[in-house]
Coordinates of C-alpha atoms in Angstrom, one line a residue:
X1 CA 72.3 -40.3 291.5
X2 CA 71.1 -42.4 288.4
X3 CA 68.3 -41.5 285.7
X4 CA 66.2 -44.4 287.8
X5 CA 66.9 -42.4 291.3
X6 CA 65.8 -38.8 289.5
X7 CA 62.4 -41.5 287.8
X8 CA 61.9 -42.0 291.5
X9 CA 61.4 -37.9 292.0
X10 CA 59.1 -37.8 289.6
X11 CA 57.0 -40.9 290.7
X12 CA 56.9 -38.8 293.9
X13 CA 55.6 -35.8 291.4
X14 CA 53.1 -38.2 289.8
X15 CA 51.7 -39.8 293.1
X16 CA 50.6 -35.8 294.6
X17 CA 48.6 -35.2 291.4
X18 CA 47.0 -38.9 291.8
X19 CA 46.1 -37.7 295.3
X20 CA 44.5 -34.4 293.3
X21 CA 42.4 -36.0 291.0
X22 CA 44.9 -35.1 288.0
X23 CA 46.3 -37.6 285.4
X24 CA 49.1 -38.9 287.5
X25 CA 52.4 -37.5 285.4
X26 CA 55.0 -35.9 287.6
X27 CA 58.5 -34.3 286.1
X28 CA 61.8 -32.9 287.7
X29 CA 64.0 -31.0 285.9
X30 CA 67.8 -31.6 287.4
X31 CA 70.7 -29.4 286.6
X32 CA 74.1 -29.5 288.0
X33 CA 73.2 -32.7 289.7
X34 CA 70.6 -31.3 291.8
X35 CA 66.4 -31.1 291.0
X36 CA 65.9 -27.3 289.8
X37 CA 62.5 -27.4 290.0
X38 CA 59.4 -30.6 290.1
X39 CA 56.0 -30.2 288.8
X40 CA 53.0 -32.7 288.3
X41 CA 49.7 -32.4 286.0
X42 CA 47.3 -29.1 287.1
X43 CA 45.0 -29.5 284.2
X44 CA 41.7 -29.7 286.4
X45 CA 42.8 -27.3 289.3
X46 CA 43.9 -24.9 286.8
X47 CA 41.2 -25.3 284.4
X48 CA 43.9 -24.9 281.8
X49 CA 44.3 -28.2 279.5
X50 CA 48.0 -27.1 278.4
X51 CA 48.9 -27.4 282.4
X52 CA 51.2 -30.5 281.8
X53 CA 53.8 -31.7 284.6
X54 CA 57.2 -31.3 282.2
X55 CA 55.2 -28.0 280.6
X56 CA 54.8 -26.5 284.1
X57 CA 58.6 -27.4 284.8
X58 CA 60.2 -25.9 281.7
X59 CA 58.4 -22.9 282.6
X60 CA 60.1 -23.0 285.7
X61 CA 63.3 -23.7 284.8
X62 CA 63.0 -21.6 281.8
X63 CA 62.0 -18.4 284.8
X64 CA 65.1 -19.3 287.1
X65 CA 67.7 -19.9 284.5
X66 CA 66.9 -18.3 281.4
X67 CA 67.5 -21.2 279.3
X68 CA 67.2 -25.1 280.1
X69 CA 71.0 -25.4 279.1
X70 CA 72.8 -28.6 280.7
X71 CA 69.2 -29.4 282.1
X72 CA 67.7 -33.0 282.1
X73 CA 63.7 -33.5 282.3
X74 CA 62.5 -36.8 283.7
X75 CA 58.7 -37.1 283.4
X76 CA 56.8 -40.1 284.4
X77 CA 55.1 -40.6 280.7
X78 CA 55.6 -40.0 277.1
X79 CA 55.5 -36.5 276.1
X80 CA 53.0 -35.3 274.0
X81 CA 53.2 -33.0 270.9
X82 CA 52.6 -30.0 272.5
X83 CA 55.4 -30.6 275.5
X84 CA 57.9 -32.1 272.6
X85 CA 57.4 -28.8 271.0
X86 CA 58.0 -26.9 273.8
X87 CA 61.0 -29.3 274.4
X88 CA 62.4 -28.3 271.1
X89 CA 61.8 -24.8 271.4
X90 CA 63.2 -24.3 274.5
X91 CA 66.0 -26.3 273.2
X92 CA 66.5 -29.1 276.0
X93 CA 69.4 -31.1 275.8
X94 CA 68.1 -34.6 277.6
X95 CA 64.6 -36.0 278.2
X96 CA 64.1 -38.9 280.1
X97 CA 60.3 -40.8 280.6
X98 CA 59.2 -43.6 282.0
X99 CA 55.9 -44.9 280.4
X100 CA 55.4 -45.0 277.0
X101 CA 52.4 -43.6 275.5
X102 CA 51.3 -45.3 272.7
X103 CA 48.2 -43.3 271.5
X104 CA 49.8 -39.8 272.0
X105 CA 53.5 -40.0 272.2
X106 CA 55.7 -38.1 270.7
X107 CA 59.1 -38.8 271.5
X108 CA 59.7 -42.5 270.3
X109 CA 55.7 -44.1 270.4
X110 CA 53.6 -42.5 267.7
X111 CA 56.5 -40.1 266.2
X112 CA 59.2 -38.6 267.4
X113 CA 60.0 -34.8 267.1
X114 CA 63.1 -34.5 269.2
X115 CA 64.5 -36.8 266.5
X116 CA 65.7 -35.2 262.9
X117 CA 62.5 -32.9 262.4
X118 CA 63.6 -30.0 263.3
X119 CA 66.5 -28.1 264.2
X120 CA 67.3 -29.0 267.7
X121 CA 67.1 -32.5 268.5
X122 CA 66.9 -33.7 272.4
X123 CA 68.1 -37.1 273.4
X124 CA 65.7 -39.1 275.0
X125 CA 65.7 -42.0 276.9
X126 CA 62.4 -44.0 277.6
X127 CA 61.1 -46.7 279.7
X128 CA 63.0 -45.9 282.6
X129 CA 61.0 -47.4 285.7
X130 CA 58.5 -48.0 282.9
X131 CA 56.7 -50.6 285.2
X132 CA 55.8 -48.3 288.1
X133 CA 55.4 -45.3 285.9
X134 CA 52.7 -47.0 284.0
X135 CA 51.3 -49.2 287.1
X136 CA 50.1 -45.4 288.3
X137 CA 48.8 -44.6 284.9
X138 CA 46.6 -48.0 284.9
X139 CA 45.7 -47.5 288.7
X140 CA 44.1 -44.1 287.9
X141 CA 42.2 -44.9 284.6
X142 CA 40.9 -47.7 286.4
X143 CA 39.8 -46.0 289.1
X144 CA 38.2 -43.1 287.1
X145 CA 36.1 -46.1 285.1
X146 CA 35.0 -47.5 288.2
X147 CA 33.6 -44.0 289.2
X148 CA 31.7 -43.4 286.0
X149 CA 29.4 -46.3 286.3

């Protein structure tokens, strides 16, 4: 399987939390050529705001292996600051998105802190499946303005 095939996971991810009423972001985390874990946003069935889809699957990864060495995320949109950081703390090797997020990225849109800021750097690869990824994005924020008039 390609980066595109392991997009496809997560666009699976992203589609549940659509069907949940959540910002539609889903992430797998794969590891020895297999998915190790999958999340999606939980934010409103939570009630916690840091309960991001590549958040949630560090921590599960993190639980099961102790360390996200030789681990690749793939989330359906930009990271923001807070998952980058946790990205660099956690020291992931590879990150892979799909949408770009102009307004809040942080890995290649706004800034960049898997680059040179800090000790660990991730590569990161973004725009895979870009179109579909951000297709669900639009569908959803659409949606939600339609509901609040």
């Amino acid at each position: 399987m390609n980066d595109r095939d392991w997009m496809q996971e997560a666009l699976k991810e992203a589609q549940s939390a659509f069907k949940e009423g959540e910002v539609p972001v889903g992430a797998v985390i794969v590891k020895d050529g297999r998915i190790a874990c999958r999340s999606h946003n939980r934010c409103e069935v939570l009630h916690d705001p840091t309960a991001h889809a590549e958040l949630l699957a560090m921590r599960q990864a993190y639980a099961e292996f102790g360390s996200l060495k030789g681990c690749t995320l793939y989330v359906t949109m930009e990271p923001c600051a807070m998952c980058a950081g946790a990205m660099i703390h956690l020291k992931l090797p590879r990150l892979v998105y799909g949408a770009f997020d102009k307004q809040n990225g942080c890995c290649g849109s706004r800034i960049d802190l898997g680059d040179h800021w800090f000790e660990h750097t991730v590569e990161t690869v973004g725009g895979v499946c870009e179109t579909e990824c951000a297709a669900l994005l639009s569908a959803f924020f659409a949606n939600l303005r339609t509901k609040e008039f």
